Short mmCIF file of C-alpha atoms in Angstrom, two decimals:
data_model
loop_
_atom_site.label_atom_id
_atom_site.label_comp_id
_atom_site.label_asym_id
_atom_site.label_seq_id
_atom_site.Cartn_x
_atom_site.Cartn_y
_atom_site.Cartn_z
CA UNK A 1 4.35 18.27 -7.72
CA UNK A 2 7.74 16.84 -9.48
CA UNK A 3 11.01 16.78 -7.26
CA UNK A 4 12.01 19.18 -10.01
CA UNK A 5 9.62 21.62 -9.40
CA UNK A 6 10.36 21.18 -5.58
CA UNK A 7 14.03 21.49 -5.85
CA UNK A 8 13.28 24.85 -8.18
CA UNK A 9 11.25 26.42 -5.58
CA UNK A 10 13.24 25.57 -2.64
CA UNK A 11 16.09 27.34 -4.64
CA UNK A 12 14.26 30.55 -5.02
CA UNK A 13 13.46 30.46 -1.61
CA UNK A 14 17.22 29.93 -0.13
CA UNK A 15 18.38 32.51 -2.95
CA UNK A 16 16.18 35.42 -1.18
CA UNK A 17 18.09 37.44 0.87
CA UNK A 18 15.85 36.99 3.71
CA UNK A 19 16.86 33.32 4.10
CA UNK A 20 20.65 33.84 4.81
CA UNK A 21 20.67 38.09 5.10
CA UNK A 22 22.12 40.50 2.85
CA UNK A 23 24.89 38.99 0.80
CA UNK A 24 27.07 40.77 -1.99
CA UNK A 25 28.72 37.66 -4.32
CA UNK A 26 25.87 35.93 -6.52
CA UNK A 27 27.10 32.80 -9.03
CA UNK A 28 24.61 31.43 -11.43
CA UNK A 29 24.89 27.67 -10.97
CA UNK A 30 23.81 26.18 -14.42
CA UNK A 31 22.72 22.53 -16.05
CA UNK A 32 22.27 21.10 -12.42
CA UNK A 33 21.63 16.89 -13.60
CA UNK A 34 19.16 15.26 -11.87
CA UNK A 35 17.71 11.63 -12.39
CA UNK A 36 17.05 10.97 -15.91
CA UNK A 37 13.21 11.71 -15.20
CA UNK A 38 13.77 14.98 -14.15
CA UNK A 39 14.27 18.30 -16.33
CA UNK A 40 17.00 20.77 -16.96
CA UNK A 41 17.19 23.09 -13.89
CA UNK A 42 18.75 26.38 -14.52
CA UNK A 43 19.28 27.78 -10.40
CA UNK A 44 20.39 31.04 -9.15
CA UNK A 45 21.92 30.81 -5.67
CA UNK A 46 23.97 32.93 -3.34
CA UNK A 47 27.85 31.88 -3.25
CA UNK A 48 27.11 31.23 0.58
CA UNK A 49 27.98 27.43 1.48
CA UNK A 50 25.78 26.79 3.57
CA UNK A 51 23.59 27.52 0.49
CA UNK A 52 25.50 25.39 -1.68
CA UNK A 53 25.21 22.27 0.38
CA UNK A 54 21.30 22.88 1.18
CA UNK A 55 20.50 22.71 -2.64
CA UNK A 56 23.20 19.86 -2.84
CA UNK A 57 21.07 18.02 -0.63
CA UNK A 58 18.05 19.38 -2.23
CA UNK A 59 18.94 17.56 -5.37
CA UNK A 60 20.90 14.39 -3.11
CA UNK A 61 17.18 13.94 -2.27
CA UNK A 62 15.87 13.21 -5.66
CA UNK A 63 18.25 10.99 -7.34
CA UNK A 64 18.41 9.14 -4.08
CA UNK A 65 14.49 7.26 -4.38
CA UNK A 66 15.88 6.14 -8.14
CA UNK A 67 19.04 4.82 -6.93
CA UNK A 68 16.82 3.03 -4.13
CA UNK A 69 14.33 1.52 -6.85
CA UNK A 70 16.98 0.69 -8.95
CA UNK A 71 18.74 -1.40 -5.93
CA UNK A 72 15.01 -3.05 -4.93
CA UNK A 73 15.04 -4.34 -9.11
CA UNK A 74 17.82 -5.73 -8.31
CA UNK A 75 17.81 -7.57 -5.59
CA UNK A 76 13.72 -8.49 -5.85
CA UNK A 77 12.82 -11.62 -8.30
CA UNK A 78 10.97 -14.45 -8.50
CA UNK A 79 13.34 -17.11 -6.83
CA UNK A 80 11.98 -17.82 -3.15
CA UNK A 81 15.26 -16.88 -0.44
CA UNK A 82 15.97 -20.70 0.14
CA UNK A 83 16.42 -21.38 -3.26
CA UNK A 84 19.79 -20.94 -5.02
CA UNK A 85 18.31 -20.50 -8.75
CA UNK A 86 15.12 -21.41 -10.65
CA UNK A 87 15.94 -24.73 -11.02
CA UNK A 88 15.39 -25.71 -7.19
CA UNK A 89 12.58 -22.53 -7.29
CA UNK A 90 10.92 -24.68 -9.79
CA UNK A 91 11.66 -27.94 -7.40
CA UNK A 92 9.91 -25.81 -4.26
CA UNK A 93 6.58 -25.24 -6.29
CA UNK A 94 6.46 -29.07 -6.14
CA UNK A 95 5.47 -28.84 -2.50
CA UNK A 96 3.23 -26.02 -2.32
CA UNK A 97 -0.87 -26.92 -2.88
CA UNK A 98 -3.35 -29.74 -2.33
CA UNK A 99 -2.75 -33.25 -3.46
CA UNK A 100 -5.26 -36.40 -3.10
CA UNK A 101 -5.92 -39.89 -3.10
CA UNK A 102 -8.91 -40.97 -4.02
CA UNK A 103 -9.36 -44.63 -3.11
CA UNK A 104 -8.81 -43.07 0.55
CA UNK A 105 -10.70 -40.30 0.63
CA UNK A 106 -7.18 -38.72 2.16
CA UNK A 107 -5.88 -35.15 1.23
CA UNK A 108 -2.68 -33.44 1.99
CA UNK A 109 -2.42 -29.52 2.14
CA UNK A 110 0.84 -28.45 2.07
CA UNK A 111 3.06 -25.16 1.94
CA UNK A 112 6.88 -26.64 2.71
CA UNK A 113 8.34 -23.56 1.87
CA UNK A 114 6.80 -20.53 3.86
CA UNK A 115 4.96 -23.10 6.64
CA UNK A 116 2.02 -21.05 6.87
CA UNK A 117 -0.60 -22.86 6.63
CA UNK A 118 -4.07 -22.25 8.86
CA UNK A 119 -5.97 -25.49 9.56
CA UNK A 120 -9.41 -24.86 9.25
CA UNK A 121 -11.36 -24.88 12.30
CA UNK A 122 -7.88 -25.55 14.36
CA UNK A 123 -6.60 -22.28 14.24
CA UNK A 124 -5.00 -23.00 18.17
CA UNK A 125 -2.13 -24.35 15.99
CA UNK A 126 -1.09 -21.54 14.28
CA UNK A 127 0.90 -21.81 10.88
CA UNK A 128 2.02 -24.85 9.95
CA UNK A 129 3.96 -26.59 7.23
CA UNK A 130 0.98 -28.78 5.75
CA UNK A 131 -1.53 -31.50 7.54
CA UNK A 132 -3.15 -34.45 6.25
CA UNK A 133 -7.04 -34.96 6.47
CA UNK A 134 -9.86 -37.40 5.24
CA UNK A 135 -13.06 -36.01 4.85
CA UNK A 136 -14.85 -38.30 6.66
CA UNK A 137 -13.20 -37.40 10.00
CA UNK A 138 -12.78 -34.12 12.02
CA UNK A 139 -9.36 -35.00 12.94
CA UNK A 140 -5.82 -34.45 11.18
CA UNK A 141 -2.24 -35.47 11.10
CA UNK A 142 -0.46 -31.97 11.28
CA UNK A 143 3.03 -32.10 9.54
CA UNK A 144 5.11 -29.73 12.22
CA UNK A 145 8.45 -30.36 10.20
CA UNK A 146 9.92 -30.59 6.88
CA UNK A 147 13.41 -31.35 5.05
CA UNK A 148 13.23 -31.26 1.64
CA UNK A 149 15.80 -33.49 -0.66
CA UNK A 150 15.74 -31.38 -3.67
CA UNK A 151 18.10 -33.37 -5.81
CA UNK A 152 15.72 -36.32 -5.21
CA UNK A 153 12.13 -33.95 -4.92
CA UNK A 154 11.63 -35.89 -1.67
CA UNK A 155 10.71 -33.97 1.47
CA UNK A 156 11.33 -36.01 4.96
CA UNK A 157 8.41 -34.55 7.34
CA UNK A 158 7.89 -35.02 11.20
CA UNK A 159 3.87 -35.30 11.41
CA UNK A 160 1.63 -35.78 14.78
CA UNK A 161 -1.88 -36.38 14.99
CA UNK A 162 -3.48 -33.02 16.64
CA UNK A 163 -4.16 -34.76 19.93
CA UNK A 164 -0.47 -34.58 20.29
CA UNK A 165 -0.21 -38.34 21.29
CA UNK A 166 0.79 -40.46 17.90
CA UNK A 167 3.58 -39.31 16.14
CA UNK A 168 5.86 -40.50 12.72
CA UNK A 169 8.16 -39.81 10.48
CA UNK A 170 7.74 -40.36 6.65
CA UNK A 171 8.82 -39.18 3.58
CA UNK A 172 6.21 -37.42 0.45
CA UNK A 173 8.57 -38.11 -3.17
CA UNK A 174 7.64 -36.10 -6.55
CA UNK A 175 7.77 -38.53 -9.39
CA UNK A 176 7.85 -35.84 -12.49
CA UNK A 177 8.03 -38.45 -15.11
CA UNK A 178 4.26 -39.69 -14.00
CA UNK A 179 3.07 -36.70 -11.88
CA UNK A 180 2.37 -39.19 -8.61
CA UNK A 181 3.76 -38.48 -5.17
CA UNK A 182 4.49 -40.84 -3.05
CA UNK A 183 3.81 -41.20 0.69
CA UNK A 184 5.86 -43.44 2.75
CA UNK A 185 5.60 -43.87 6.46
CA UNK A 186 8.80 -44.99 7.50
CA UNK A 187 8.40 -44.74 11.49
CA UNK A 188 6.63 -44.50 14.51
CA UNK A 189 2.70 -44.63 14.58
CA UNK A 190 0.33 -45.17 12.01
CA UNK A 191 -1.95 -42.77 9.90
CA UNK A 192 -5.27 -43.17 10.88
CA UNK A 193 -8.96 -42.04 10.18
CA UNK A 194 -12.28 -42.81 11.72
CA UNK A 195 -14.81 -44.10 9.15
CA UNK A 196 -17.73 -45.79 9.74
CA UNK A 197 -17.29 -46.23 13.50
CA UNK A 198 -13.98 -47.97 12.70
CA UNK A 199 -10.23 -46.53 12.80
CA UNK A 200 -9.30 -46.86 8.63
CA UNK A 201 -5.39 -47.26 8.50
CA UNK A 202 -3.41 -45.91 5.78
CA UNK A 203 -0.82 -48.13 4.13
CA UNK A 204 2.64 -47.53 4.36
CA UNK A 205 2.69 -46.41 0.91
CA UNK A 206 0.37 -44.21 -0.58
CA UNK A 207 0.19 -42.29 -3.82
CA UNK A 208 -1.77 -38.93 -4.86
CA UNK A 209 -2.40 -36.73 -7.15
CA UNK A 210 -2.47 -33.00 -7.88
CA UNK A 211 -6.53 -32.17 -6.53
#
């Protein structure tokens, strides 16, 4: 049923006497506006104003919801909360997804702007911002914080290995003008995988690709 048709009946309803009691001074309230989806109501209603403010509220009630969507519009688009405009939205979607290197076998999942991401089978951790994984070994480097430059599309991450033991600091760089990032380990411990019955080190500098 349309608010209209609600308001309508609710005014009938008020306007018998039964609602309020006997009353002697009826007005004929006419061309009562409602939100531009609604249609011309033509109510009858005792003079009573405790009448008057019931159907007030009555039609309060349905221009209220549009007023409400029209606010949400507003204030919902596409640019994520940290970001200032689309610009540095456009800058965010940089870090978001899976990128790989090949000649390592090495892949980094990453979400740096909503940190929720599940690692598979190490769901103990909860959400994190990304991790860092070779296929040929069960472990991972979990990245547990991130800053991200966004003037220079560099993000600066805190990453430990999930044994909680090694830890580092390094920085992942988005070259647009090639469509490379770059990952440098500036400090502390070394990336490592098992491979072959041997621990594989990364080198300082490593580049991937979108996967």
């Amino acid at each position: 049923m349309s608010c209209a048709k609600i308001v309508k009946k609710c005014c009938i309803f008020i306007n018998n006497d039964d609602f309020f009691g006997k009353t002697s001074h009826i007005i004929d309230l006419h061309c009562v506006t409602l939100s531009a989806s609604l249609l011309y109501v033509s109510i009858s209603t005792n003079a009573n104003m405790m009448r008057t403010n019931i159907i007030s509220a009555l039609i309060a009630l349905c221009v209220f919801p549009d007023i409400t969507s029209a606010n949400n519009e507003y204030y919902s688009c596409n640019i994520h909360p940290q970001t200032e405009n689309k610009a540095s939205a456009c800058a965010d979607s940089f870090f978001v997804g899976d990128i790989y290197n090949k000649e390592y076998d090495v892949l980094i999942r990453m979400d740096f702007i909503d940190n929720d991401i599940l690692i598979q089978g190490q769901e103990l951790f909860g959400k994190v911002s990304g991790y860092i994984k070779s296929s040929k070994d069960s472990r991972c480097w979990i990245v547990t914080s991130v800053e991200i430059d966004r003037k220079s599309n560099t993000a600066t991450l805190e990453i430990i290995n999930d044994y909680g033991s090694e830890d580092l600091i390094a920085t992942l760089t988005y070259d647009s003008t090639k469509n490379i990032y770059s990952l440098r380990q500036k400090s502390g411990s070394t990336i490592k995988f098992a491979k072959k019955g041997k621990w594989q080190k990364l080198p300082s500098s490593l580049e991937f690709e979108r996967k």
